[in-house]
Amino acid sequence: MDTFFSLPFEIMPPATQQQHAITLKGSAEIVAEFFFYGINSILYQRGIYPTEQFQRTAQYGMSLLVTTDNEVTTYVKELLAQVKGWLMNMCIQKLVVVIKCKETNETLEKWQFNIECDKTAKETGKAGAGKEEKDIRKEIGSVLRQITASVSFLPLLDKVCVFDVLVYTDRDLEVPEEWGESNAHFIENSEEVRLRSFNTRIHKVDAMVCYKNID
């Protein structure tokens, strides 16, 4: 099932020096935080909103841009609050950021983040193997750097565009009333580029972007 969504995010504490098994809650928070910065980076890099509506912040050892638009921030945080709950319940399969032409509603790009869940952690509440948080955040930084560098190969969006967020969940999941079902936003004559991934040992996130080939 695919749908439109919600979110909060919490800044994670600094990593400890020793390896330890990350908790299910901690993993969900890390992934939700990544989506917060990932969505903001896509909106900035693809010019969905004016550059003056973004401010710089330091995360993952790099400078990132976050929207200052209150409506967008509220939407993304409400979305990710729900996503974090689904991450905790191991019932989420992927999150997709869709960019469409405002005038024609044509889908021009899809940023897809596939999520693999280690469902054994739902019983124990933690990962079976230890991994330092600093290593996870380093992997996340690599994914975000690729999003930032995407302007080097993605076509210029020369139309006014809007964005949607889709979340794919297990079929038998009951979703909140305010969420609506959506189509898959198929892109004709498309190209696909796979990006890096990161793994908390509980949730693995694989990233890719699909875009309309205008050649």
PDB file of C-alpha atoms in Angstrom:
ATOM      1  CA  MET A   1       0.000   0.000   0.000  1.00  0.00           C
ATOM      2  CA  ASP A   2       1.289   3.467  -0.755  1.00  0.00           C
ATOM      3  CA  THR A   3       0.173   6.699   0.883  1.00  0.00           C
ATOM      4  CA  PHE A   4       0.943  10.308   1.923  1.00  0.00           C
ATOM      5  CA  PHE A   5       2.388  11.003   5.381  1.00  0.00           C
ATOM      6  CA  SER A   6       3.694  12.420   8.691  1.00  0.00           C
ATOM      7  CA  LEU A   7       6.860  12.825  11.291  1.00  0.00           C
ATOM      8  CA  PRO A   8       8.982  14.123  14.437  1.00  0.00           C
ATOM      9  CA  PHE A   9      12.705  13.741  14.668  1.00  0.00           C
ATOM     10  CA  GLU A  10      15.147  13.866  17.546  1.00  0.00           C
ATOM     11  CA  ILE A  11      18.832  14.740  17.413  1.00  0.00           C
ATOM     12  CA  MET A  12      20.712  11.651  18.452  1.00  0.00           C
ATOM     13  CA  PRO A  13      23.344  11.860  21.230  1.00  0.00           C
ATOM     14  CA  PRO A  14      27.040  11.544  20.360  1.00  0.00           C
ATOM     15  CA  ALA A  15      28.276   8.036  19.724  1.00  0.00           C
ATOM     16  CA  THR A  16      30.064   6.215  22.535  1.00  0.00           C
ATOM     17  CA  GLN A  17      33.512   4.812  22.007  1.00  0.00           C
ATOM     18  CA  GLN A  18      32.639   1.129  22.419  1.00  0.00           C
ATOM     19  CA  GLN A  19      30.573  -0.943  20.030  1.00  0.00           C
ATOM     20  CA  HIS A  20      27.122  -1.754  21.335  1.00  0.00           C
ATOM     21  CA  ALA A  21      23.905  -3.253  20.033  1.00  0.00           C
ATOM     22  CA  ILE A  22      21.683  -0.403  18.926  1.00  0.00           C
ATOM     23  CA  THR A  23      18.105  -0.428  20.217  1.00  0.00           C
ATOM     24  CA  LEU A  24      15.051  -0.639  17.991  1.00  0.00           C
ATOM     25  CA  LYS A  25      13.953   2.824  19.141  1.00  0.00           C
ATOM     26  CA  GLY A  26      17.422   4.245  18.513  1.00  0.00           C
ATOM     27  CA  SER A  27      17.506   2.766  15.010  1.00  0.00           C
ATOM     28  CA  ALA A  28      14.064   4.201  14.171  1.00  0.00           C
ATOM     29  CA  GLU A  29      15.207   7.641  15.361  1.00  0.00           C
ATOM     30  CA  ILE A  30      18.379   7.484  13.260  1.00  0.00           C
ATOM     31  CA  VAL A  31      16.466   6.530  10.106  1.00  0.00           C
ATOM     32  CA  ALA A  32      13.766   9.184  10.703  1.00  0.00           C
ATOM     33  CA  GLU A  33      16.470  11.807  11.222  1.00  0.00           C
ATOM     34  CA  PHE A  34      18.106  10.765   7.945  1.00  0.00           C
ATOM     35  CA  PHE A  35      14.791  11.178   6.129  1.00  0.00           C
ATOM     36  CA  PHE A  36      14.373  14.663   7.616  1.00  0.00           C
ATOM     37  CA  TYR A  37      17.705  15.841   6.227  1.00  0.00           C
ATOM     38  CA  GLY A  38      17.354  13.766   3.061  1.00  0.00           C
ATOM     39  CA  ILE A  39      13.980  15.268   2.129  1.00  0.00           C
ATOM     40  CA  ASN A  40      15.249  18.778   2.873  1.00  0.00           C
ATOM     41  CA  SER A  41      18.368  18.185   0.758  1.00  0.00           C
ATOM     42  CA  ILE A  42      16.267  16.990  -2.184  1.00  0.00           C
ATOM     43  CA  LEU A  43      13.967  20.016  -1.942  1.00  0.00           C
ATOM     44  CA  TYR A  44      16.974  22.352  -1.935  1.00  0.00           C
ATOM     45  CA  GLN A  45      19.104  20.632  -4.578  1.00  0.00           C
ATOM     46  CA  ARG A  46      16.177  20.292  -6.985  1.00  0.00           C
ATOM     47  CA  GLY A  47      15.048  23.889  -6.516  1.00  0.00           C
ATOM     48  CA  ILE A  48      11.520  23.059  -5.339  1.00  0.00           C
ATOM     49  CA  TYR A  49      11.616  26.149  -3.084  1.00  0.00           C
ATOM     50  CA  PRO A  50      13.718  29.339  -3.365  1.00  0.00           C
ATOM     51  CA  THR A  51      17.221  29.159  -1.908  1.00  0.00           C
ATOM     52  CA  GLU A  52      16.436  32.016   0.501  1.00  0.00           C
ATOM     53  CA  GLN A  53      13.929  29.727   2.230  1.00  0.00           C
ATOM     54  CA  PHE A  54      16.720  27.463   3.495  1.00  0.00           C
ATOM     55  CA  GLN A  55      19.263  27.791   6.280  1.00  0.00           C
ATOM     56  CA  ARG A  56      22.515  25.915   6.866  1.00  0.00           C
ATOM     57  CA  THR A  57      23.034  23.429   9.657  1.00  0.00           C
ATOM     58  CA  ALA A  58      25.935  21.116  10.507  1.00  0.00           C
ATOM     59  CA  GLN A  59      25.170  17.390  10.620  1.00  0.00           C
ATOM     60  CA  TYR A  60      27.049  14.198   9.730  1.00  0.00           C
ATOM     61  CA  GLY A  61      30.289  16.139   9.399  1.00  0.00           C
ATOM     62  CA  MET A  62      28.929  18.297   6.594  1.00  0.00           C
ATOM     63  CA  SER A  63      26.869  21.422   5.934  1.00  0.00           C
ATOM     64  CA  LEU A  64      23.218  20.736   5.095  1.00  0.00           C
ATOM     65  CA  LEU A  65      20.332  23.007   4.176  1.00  0.00           C
ATOM     66  CA  VAL A  66      16.965  22.881   5.923  1.00  0.00           C
ATOM     67  CA  THR A  67      13.821  24.731   4.902  1.00  0.00           C
ATOM     68  CA  THR A  68      12.626  27.660   7.012  1.00  0.00           C
ATOM     69  CA  ASP A  69       9.084  27.377   5.607  1.00  0.00           C
ATOM     70  CA  ASN A  70       6.868  26.535   8.588  1.00  0.00           C
ATOM     71  CA  GLU A  71       4.246  24.660   6.556  1.00  0.00           C
ATOM     72  CA  VAL A  72       6.825  22.419   4.892  1.00  0.00           C
ATOM     73  CA  THR A  73       8.630  21.793   8.184  1.00  0.00           C
ATOM     74  CA  THR A  74       5.372  20.864   9.926  1.00  0.00           C
ATOM     75  CA  TYR A  75       4.384  18.538   7.093  1.00  0.00           C
ATOM     76  CA  VAL A  76       7.732  16.745   7.086  1.00  0.00           C
ATOM     77  CA  LYS A  77       7.854  16.405  10.873  1.00  0.00           C
ATOM     78  CA  GLU A  78       4.294  15.051  11.060  1.00  0.00           C
ATOM     79  CA  LEU A  79       5.108  12.640   8.247  1.00  0.00           C
ATOM     80  CA  LEU A  80       8.223  11.330   9.954  1.00  0.00           C
ATOM     81  CA  ALA A  81       6.455  10.909  13.294  1.00  0.00           C
ATOM     82  CA  GLN A  82       4.252   8.327  11.620  1.00  0.00           C
ATOM     83  CA  VAL A  83       7.185   6.828   9.722  1.00  0.00           C
ATOM     84  CA  LYS A  84       9.115   6.374  12.966  1.00  0.00           C
ATOM     85  CA  GLY A  85       6.198   4.410  14.406  1.00  0.00           C
ATOM     86  CA  TRP A  86       6.156   2.147  11.362  1.00  0.00           C
ATOM     87  CA  LEU A  87       9.923   1.697  11.634  1.00  0.00           C
ATOM     88  CA  MET A  88       9.433   0.602  15.259  1.00  0.00           C
ATOM     89  CA  ASN A  89       6.754  -1.873  14.179  1.00  0.00           C
ATOM     90  CA  MET A  90       8.852  -3.194  11.261  1.00  0.00           C
ATOM     91  CA  CYS A  91       5.989  -2.694   8.805  1.00  0.00           C
ATOM     92  CA  ILE A  92       7.485  -0.140   6.389  1.00  0.00           C
ATOM     93  CA  GLN A  93       8.976  -1.132   3.033  1.00  0.00           C
ATOM     94  CA  LYS A  94      10.004   2.108   1.353  1.00  0.00           C
ATOM     95  CA  LEU A  95       9.694   5.879   1.335  1.00  0.00           C
ATOM     96  CA  VAL A  96       9.540   7.756  -1.969  1.00  0.00           C
ATOM     97  CA  VAL A  97       9.896  11.496  -2.607  1.00  0.00           C
ATOM     98  CA  VAL A  98       8.036  12.355  -5.814  1.00  0.00           C
ATOM     99  CA  ILE A  99       8.702  15.548  -7.782  1.00  0.00           C
ATOM    100  CA  LYS A 100       5.959  16.595 -10.218  1.00  0.00           C
ATOM    101  CA  CYS A 101       5.321  19.442 -12.630  1.00  0.00           C
ATOM    102  CA  LYS A 102       2.818  21.717 -10.889  1.00  0.00           C
ATOM    103  CA  GLU A 103       1.005  22.629 -14.116  1.00  0.00           C
ATOM    104  CA  THR A 104       0.649  19.177 -15.720  1.00  0.00           C
ATOM    105  CA  ASN A 105       1.023  16.908 -12.645  1.00  0.00           C
ATOM    106  CA  GLU A 106       3.571  14.865 -14.647  1.00  0.00           C
ATOM    107  CA  THR A 107       6.022  12.938 -12.475  1.00  0.00           C
ATOM    108  CA  LEU A 108       9.591  14.007 -13.304  1.00  0.00           C
ATOM    109  CA  GLU A 109      11.628  12.383 -10.515  1.00  0.00           C
ATOM    110  CA  LYS A 110      11.297   9.754  -7.808  1.00  0.00           C
ATOM    111  CA  TRP A 111      13.777   9.462  -4.953  1.00  0.00           C
ATOM    112  CA  GLN A 112      13.244   5.985  -3.568  1.00  0.00           C
ATOM    113  CA  PHE A 113      14.534   4.678  -0.243  1.00  0.00           C
ATOM    114  CA  ASN A 114      13.995   0.937   0.174  1.00  0.00           C
ATOM    115  CA  ILE A 115      13.926  -0.232   3.785  1.00  0.00           C
ATOM    116  CA  GLU A 116      14.851  -3.732   4.956  1.00  0.00           C
ATOM    117  CA  CYS A 117      13.857  -4.519   8.542  1.00  0.00           C
ATOM    118  CA  ASP A 118      15.448  -7.158  10.768  1.00  0.00           C
ATOM    119  CA  LYS A 119      12.203  -8.302  12.365  1.00  0.00           C
ATOM    120  CA  THR A 120      14.004 -10.341  15.010  1.00  0.00           C
ATOM    121  CA  ALA A 121      14.828  -7.020  16.699  1.00  0.00           C
ATOM    122  CA  LYS A 122      11.110  -6.478  17.345  1.00  0.00           C
ATOM    123  CA  GLU A 123      11.231  -9.307  19.877  1.00  0.00           C
ATOM    124  CA  THR A 124      14.520  -8.384  21.559  1.00  0.00           C
ATOM    125  CA  GLY A 125      14.293  -4.587  21.183  1.00  0.00           C
ATOM    126  CA  LYS A 126      17.865  -4.352  19.906  1.00  0.00           C
ATOM    127  CA  ALA A 127      20.179  -5.447  17.106  1.00  0.00           C
ATOM    128  CA  GLY A 128      21.846  -8.809  17.217  1.00  0.00           C
ATOM    129  CA  ALA A 129      25.277  -7.350  16.382  1.00  0.00           C
ATOM    130  CA  GLY A 130      26.964  -4.176  17.582  1.00  0.00           C
ATOM    131  CA  LYS A 131      27.788  -1.211  15.374  1.00  0.00           C
ATOM    132  CA  GLU A 132      29.077   2.180  16.452  1.00  0.00           C
ATOM    133  CA  GLU A 133      26.726   5.057  15.834  1.00  0.00           C
ATOM    134  CA  LYS A 134      29.557   7.144  14.400  1.00  0.00           C
ATOM    135  CA  ASP A 135      29.986   4.513  11.655  1.00  0.00           C
ATOM    136  CA  ILE A 136      26.264   4.621  10.860  1.00  0.00           C
ATOM    137  CA  ARG A 137      26.335   8.415  10.676  1.00  0.00           C
ATOM    138  CA  LYS A 138      29.357   8.242   8.386  1.00  0.00           C
ATOM    139  CA  GLU A 139      27.385   5.989   6.028  1.00  0.00           C
ATOM    140  CA  ILE A 140      24.434   8.397   6.173  1.00  0.00           C
ATOM    141  CA  GLY A 141      26.752  11.294   5.347  1.00  0.00           C
ATOM    142  CA  SER A 142      27.875   9.441   2.217  1.00  0.00           C
ATOM    143  CA  VAL A 143      24.267   9.069   1.033  1.00  0.00           C
ATOM    144  CA  LEU A 144      23.555  12.760   1.663  1.00  0.00           C
ATOM    145  CA  ARG A 145      26.700  13.775  -0.216  1.00  0.00           C
ATOM    146  CA  GLN A 146      25.446  11.819  -3.219  1.00  0.00           C
ATOM    147  CA  ILE A 147      22.108  13.644  -3.026  1.00  0.00           C
ATOM    148  CA  THR A 148      24.020  16.931  -2.974  1.00  0.00           C
ATOM    149  CA  ALA A 149      26.102  15.858  -5.980  1.00  0.00           C
ATOM    150  CA  SER A 150      23.036  14.753  -7.941  1.00  0.00           C
ATOM    151  CA  VAL A 151      22.807  18.078  -9.768  1.00  0.00           C
ATOM    152  CA  SER A 152      25.801  16.949 -11.839  1.00  0.00           C
ATOM    153  CA  PHE A 153      23.755  14.316 -13.704  1.00  0.00           C
ATOM    154  CA  LEU A 154      20.053  15.091 -13.172  1.00  0.00           C
ATOM    155  CA  PRO A 155      18.212  17.115 -15.843  1.00  0.00           C
ATOM    156  CA  LEU A 156      17.426  20.732 -15.047  1.00  0.00           C
ATOM    157  CA  LEU A 157      13.911  21.186 -13.688  1.00  0.00           C
ATOM    158  CA  ASP A 158      12.882  24.209 -15.726  1.00  0.00           C
ATOM    159  CA  LYS A 159       9.218  24.047 -14.664  1.00  0.00           C
ATOM    160  CA  VAL A 160       7.538  24.973 -11.406  1.00  0.00           C
ATOM    161  CA  CYS A 161       7.469  21.730  -9.419  1.00  0.00           C
ATOM    162  CA  VAL A 162       5.809  20.373  -6.284  1.00  0.00           C
ATOM    163  CA  PHE A 163       6.606  17.315  -4.196  1.00  0.00           C
ATOM    164  CA  ASP A 164       4.723  14.441  -2.576  1.00  0.00           C
ATOM    165  CA  VAL A 165       5.934  11.751  -0.214  1.00  0.00           C
ATOM    166  CA  LEU A 166       4.746   8.161  -0.526  1.00  0.00           C
ATOM    167  CA  VAL A 167       5.234   5.454   2.051  1.00  0.00           C
ATOM    168  CA  TYR A 168       4.837   1.774   1.201  1.00  0.00           C
ATOM    169  CA  THR A 169       3.791  -0.415   4.129  1.00  0.00           C
ATOM    170  CA  ASP A 170       2.709  -3.993   4.730  1.00  0.00           C
ATOM    171  CA  ARG A 171      -0.641  -4.679   3.069  1.00  0.00           C
ATOM    172  CA  ASP A 172      -2.539  -5.568   6.225  1.00  0.00           C
ATOM    173  CA  LEU A 173      -1.539  -2.353   8.017  1.00  0.00           C
ATOM    174  CA  GLU A 174      -4.234   0.010   9.257  1.00  0.00           C
ATOM    175  CA  VAL A 175      -3.283   3.573   8.244  1.00  0.00           C
ATOM    176  CA  PRO A 176      -4.502   6.888   9.724  1.00  0.00           C
ATOM    177  CA  GLU A 177      -7.635   8.370   8.129  1.00  0.00           C
ATOM    178  CA  GLU A 178      -5.839  11.512   6.970  1.00  0.00           C
ATOM    179  CA  TRP A 179      -3.574   9.485   4.724  1.00  0.00           C
ATOM    180  CA  GLY A 180      -4.780   8.868   1.175  1.00  0.00           C
ATOM    181  CA  GLU A 181      -3.904   6.083  -1.240  1.00  0.00           C
ATOM    182  CA  SER A 182      -1.855   7.064  -4.273  1.00  0.00           C
ATOM    183  CA  ASN A 183      -0.637   5.656  -7.563  1.00  0.00           C
ATOM    184  CA  ALA A 184       2.946   4.595  -8.272  1.00  0.00           C
ATOM    185  CA  HIS A 185       3.790   7.785 -10.253  1.00  0.00           C
ATOM    186  CA  PHE A 186       5.245   5.984 -13.259  1.00  0.00           C
ATOM    187  CA  ILE A 187       7.873   7.931 -15.251  1.00  0.00           C
ATOM    188  CA  GLU A 188       7.947   7.354 -19.000  1.00  0.00           C
ATOM    189  CA  ASN A 189      11.348   7.123 -20.709  1.00  0.00           C
ATOM    190  CA  SER A 190      13.139   7.043 -17.355  1.00  0.00           C
ATOM    191  CA  GLU A 191      16.713   6.568 -16.182  1.00  0.00           C
ATOM    192  CA  GLU A 192      17.713   5.140 -12.806  1.00  0.00           C
ATOM    193  CA  VAL A 193      20.789   5.765 -10.665  1.00  0.00           C
ATOM    194  CA  ARG A 194      21.478   3.738  -7.537  1.00  0.00           C
ATOM    195  CA  LEU A 195      23.009   5.563  -4.607  1.00  0.00           C
ATOM    196  CA  ARG A 196      24.750   4.357  -1.465  1.00  0.00           C
ATOM    197  CA  SER A 197      23.063   2.660   1.476  1.00  0.00           C
ATOM    198  CA  PHE A 198      23.381   2.640   5.257  1.00  0.00           C
ATOM    199  CA  ASN A 199      22.665  -0.050   7.824  1.00  0.00           C
ATOM    200  CA  THR A 200      21.926   0.276  11.549  1.00  0.00           C
ATOM    201  CA  ARG A 201      21.866  -3.550  11.894  1.00  0.00           C
ATOM    202  CA  ILE A 202      18.084  -3.224  12.407  1.00  0.00           C
ATOM    203  CA  HIS A 203      17.099  -1.093   9.415  1.00  0.00           C
ATOM    204  CA  LYS A 204      18.954  -1.058   6.111  1.00  0.00           C
ATOM    205  CA  VAL A 205      18.162   1.824   3.728  1.00  0.00           C
ATOM    206  CA  ASP A 206      19.047   1.591   0.024  1.00  0.00           C
ATOM    207  CA  ALA A 207      18.729   4.803  -2.009  1.00  0.00           C
ATOM    208  CA  MET A 208      18.120   5.432  -5.697  1.00  0.00           C
ATOM    209  CA  VAL A 209      16.764   8.167  -7.969  1.00  0.00           C
ATOM    210  CA  CYS A 210      14.631   7.657 -11.059  1.00  0.00           C
ATOM    211  CA  TYR A 211      14.227  10.565 -13.460  1.00  0.00           C
ATOM    212  CA  LYS A 212      12.717  11.417 -16.830  1.00  0.00           C
ATOM    213  CA  ASN A 213      15.220  11.221 -19.674  1.00  0.00           C
ATOM    214  CA  ILE A 214      14.699  14.367 -21.761  1.00  0.00           C
ATOM    215  CA  ASP A 215      17.314  13.568 -24.458  1.00  0.00           C
TER     216      ASP A 215
END
